[in-house]
mmCIF file of C-alpha atoms in Angstrom:
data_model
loop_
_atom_site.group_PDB
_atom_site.id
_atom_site.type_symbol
_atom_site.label_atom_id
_atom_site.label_comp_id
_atom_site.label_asym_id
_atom_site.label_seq_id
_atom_site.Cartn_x
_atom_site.Cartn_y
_atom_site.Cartn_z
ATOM 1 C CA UNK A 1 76.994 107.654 98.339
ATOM 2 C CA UNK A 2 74.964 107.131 101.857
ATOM 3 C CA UNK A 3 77.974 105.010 104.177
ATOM 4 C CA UNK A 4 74.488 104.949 106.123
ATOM 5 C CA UNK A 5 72.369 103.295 103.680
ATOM 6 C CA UNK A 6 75.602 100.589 103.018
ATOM 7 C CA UNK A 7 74.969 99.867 106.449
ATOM 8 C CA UNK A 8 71.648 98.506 106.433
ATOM 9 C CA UNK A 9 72.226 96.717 103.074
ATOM 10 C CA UNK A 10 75.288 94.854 104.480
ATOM 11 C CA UNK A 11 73.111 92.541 106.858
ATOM 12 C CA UNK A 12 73.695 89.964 103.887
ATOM 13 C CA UNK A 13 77.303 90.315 103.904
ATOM 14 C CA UNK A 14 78.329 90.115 107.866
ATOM 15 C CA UNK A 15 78.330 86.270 107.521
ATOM 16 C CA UNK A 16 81.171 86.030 105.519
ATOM 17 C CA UNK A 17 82.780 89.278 106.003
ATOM 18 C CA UNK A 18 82.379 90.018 109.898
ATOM 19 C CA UNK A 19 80.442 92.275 111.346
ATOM 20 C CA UNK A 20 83.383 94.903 111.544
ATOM 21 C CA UNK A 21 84.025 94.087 108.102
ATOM 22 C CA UNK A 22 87.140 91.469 109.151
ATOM 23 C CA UNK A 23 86.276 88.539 107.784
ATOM 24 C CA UNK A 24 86.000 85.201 110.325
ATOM 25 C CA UNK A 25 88.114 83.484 107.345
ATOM 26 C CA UNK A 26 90.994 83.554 106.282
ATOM 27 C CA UNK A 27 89.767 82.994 102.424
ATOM 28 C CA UNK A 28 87.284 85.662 102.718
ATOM 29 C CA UNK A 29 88.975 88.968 102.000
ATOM 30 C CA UNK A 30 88.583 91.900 104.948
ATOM 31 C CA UNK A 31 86.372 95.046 104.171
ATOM 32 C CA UNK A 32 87.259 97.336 106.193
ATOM 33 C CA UNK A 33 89.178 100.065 104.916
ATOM 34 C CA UNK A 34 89.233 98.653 101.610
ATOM 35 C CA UNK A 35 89.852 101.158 98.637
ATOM 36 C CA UNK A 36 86.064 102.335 97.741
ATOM 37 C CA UNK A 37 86.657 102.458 93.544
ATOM 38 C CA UNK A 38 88.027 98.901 94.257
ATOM 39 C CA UNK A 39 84.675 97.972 96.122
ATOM 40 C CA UNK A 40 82.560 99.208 93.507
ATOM 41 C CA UNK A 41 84.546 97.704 90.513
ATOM 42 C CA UNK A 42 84.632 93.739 92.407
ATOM 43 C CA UNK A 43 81.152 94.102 93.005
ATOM 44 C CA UNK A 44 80.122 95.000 89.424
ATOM 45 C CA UNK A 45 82.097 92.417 88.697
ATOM 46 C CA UNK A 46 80.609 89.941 90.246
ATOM 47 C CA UNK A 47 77.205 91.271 89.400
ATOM 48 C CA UNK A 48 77.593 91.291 85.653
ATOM 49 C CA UNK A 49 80.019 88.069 85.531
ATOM 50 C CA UNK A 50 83.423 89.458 84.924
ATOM 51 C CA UNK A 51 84.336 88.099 88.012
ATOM 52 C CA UNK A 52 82.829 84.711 89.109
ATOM 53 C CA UNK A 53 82.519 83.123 92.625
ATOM 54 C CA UNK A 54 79.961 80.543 93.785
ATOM 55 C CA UNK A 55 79.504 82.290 96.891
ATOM 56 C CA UNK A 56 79.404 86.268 95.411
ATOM 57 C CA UNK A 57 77.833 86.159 91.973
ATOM 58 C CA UNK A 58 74.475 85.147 93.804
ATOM 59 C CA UNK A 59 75.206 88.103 96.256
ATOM 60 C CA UNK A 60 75.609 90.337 93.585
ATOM 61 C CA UNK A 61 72.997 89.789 91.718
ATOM 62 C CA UNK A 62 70.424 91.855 92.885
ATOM 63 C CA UNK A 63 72.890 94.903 93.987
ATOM 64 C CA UNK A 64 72.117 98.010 91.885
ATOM 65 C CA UNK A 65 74.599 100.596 91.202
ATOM 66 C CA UNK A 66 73.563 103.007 94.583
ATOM 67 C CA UNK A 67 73.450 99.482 96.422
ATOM 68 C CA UNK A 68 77.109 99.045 95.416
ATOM 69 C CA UNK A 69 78.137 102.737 95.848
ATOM 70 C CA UNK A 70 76.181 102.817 99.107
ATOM 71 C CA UNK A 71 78.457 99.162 99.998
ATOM 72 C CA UNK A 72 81.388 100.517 99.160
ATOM 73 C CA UNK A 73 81.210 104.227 101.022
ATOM 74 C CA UNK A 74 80.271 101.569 104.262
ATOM 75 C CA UNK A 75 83.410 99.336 104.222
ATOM 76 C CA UNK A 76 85.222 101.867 102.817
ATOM 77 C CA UNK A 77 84.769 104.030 106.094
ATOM 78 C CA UNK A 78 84.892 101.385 108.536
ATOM 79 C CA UNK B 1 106.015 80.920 104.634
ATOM 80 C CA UNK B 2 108.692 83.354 105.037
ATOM 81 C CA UNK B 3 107.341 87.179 105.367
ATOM 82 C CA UNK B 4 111.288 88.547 104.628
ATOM 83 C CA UNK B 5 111.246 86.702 101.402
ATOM 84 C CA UNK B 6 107.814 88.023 100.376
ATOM 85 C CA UNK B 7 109.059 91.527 101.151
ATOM 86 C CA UNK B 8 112.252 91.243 99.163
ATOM 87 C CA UNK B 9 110.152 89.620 96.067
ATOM 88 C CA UNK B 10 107.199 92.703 96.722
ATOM 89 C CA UNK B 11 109.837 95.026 95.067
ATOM 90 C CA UNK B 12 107.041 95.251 92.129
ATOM 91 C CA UNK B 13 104.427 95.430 93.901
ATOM 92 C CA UNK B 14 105.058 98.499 95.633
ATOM 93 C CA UNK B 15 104.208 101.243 92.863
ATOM 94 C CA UNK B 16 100.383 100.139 93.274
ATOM 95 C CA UNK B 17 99.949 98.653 96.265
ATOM 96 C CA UNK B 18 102.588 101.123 98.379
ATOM 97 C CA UNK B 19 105.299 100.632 100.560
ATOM 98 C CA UNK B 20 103.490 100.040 103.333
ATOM 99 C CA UNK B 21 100.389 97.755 101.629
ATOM 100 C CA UNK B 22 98.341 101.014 101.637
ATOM 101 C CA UNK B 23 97.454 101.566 97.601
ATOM 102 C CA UNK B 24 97.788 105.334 96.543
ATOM 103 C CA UNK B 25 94.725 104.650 94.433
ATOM 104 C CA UNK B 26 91.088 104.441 95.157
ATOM 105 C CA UNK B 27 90.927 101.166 92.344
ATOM 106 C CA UNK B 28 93.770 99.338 93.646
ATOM 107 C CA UNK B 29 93.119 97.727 96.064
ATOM 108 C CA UNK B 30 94.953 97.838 99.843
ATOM 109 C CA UNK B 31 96.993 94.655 100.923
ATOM 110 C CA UNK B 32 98.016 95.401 104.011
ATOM 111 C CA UNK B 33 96.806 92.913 106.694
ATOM 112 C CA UNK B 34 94.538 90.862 104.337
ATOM 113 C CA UNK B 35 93.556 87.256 104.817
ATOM 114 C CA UNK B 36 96.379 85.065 103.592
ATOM 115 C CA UNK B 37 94.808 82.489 102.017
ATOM 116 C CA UNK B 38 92.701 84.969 100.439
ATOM 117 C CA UNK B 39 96.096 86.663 98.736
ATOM 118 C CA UNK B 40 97.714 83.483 97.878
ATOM 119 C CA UNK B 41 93.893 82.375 96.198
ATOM 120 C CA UNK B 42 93.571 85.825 94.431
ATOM 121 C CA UNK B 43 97.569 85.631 92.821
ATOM 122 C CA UNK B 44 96.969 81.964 91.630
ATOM 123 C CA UNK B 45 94.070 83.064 90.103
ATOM 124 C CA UNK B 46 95.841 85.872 88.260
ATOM 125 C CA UNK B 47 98.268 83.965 87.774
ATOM 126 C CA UNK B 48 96.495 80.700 85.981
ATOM 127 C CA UNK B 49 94.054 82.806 84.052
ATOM 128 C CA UNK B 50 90.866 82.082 86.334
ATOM 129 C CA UNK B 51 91.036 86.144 87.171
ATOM 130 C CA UNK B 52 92.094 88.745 84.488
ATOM 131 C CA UNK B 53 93.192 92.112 85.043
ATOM 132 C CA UNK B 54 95.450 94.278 82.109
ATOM 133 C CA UNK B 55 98.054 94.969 84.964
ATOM 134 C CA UNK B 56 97.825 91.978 87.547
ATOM 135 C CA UNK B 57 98.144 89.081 84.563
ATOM 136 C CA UNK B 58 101.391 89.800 83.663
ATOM 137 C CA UNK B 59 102.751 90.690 87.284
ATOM 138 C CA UNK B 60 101.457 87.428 88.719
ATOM 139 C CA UNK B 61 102.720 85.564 85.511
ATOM 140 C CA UNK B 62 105.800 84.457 86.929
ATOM 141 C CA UNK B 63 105.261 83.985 90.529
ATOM 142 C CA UNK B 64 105.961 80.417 92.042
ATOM 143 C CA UNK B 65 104.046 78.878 94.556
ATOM 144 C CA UNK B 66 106.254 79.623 97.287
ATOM 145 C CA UNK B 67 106.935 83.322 96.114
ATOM 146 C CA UNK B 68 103.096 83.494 96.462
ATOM 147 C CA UNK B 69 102.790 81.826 99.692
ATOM 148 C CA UNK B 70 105.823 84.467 100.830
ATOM 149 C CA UNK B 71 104.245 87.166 99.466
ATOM 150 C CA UNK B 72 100.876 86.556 101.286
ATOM 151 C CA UNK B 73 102.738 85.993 104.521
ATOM 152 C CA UNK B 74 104.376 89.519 103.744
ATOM 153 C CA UNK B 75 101.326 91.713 103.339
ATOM 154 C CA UNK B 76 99.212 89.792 106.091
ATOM 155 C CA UNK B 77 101.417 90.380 108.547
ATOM 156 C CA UNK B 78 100.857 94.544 107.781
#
């Protein structure tokens, strides 16, 4: 997976989980550092509906699997 | 909420999420310093149904409201 790549997809996710990936929230989760496998499961989750959120399924949606991979080497790293 | 009390009650929680909040495995997920309200959200959820997982359901099934709240405290403060 290209951590490089996750980078310039994230744009969409800094507003809710920080531009570090520490989320300005305190009901947003953190990113950074978090468990890739984990990543890429909760966002195929999300994508395909096993896991529902108002504010991620829409997020999701138009990931593909190298988006999430790509995602998930980012935050992963950070 | 009282951190001590969430790390006496986080006695099962250890084999996958590690003593120190750091998981040993890549699709469990790390605790350690993550949102509170987040936590206490995601273990209500596992534990009312409105999030399923084979190994989280029945860990979160008999959590109280305050042991969740403790817990939260616990691994936020990480």
């Amino acid at each position: 997976a290209d951590p490089e790549a996750g980078k310039a997809k994230s744009a969409t996710c800094v507003a809710c989980h920080g531009a570090d990936g520490i989320s300005p929230n305190p009901l947003w989760p953190n990113l950074a550092g978090q468990k890739d496998q984990y990543l890429v499961k909760q966002m195929k989750a999300f994508r395909d509906g096993d896991r529902k959120d108002p504010l991620m399924t829409p997020m999701a949606a138009g990931l593909s699997d190298e988006d999430i991979a790509n995602l998930a080497a980012y935050y992963s790293g950070l």
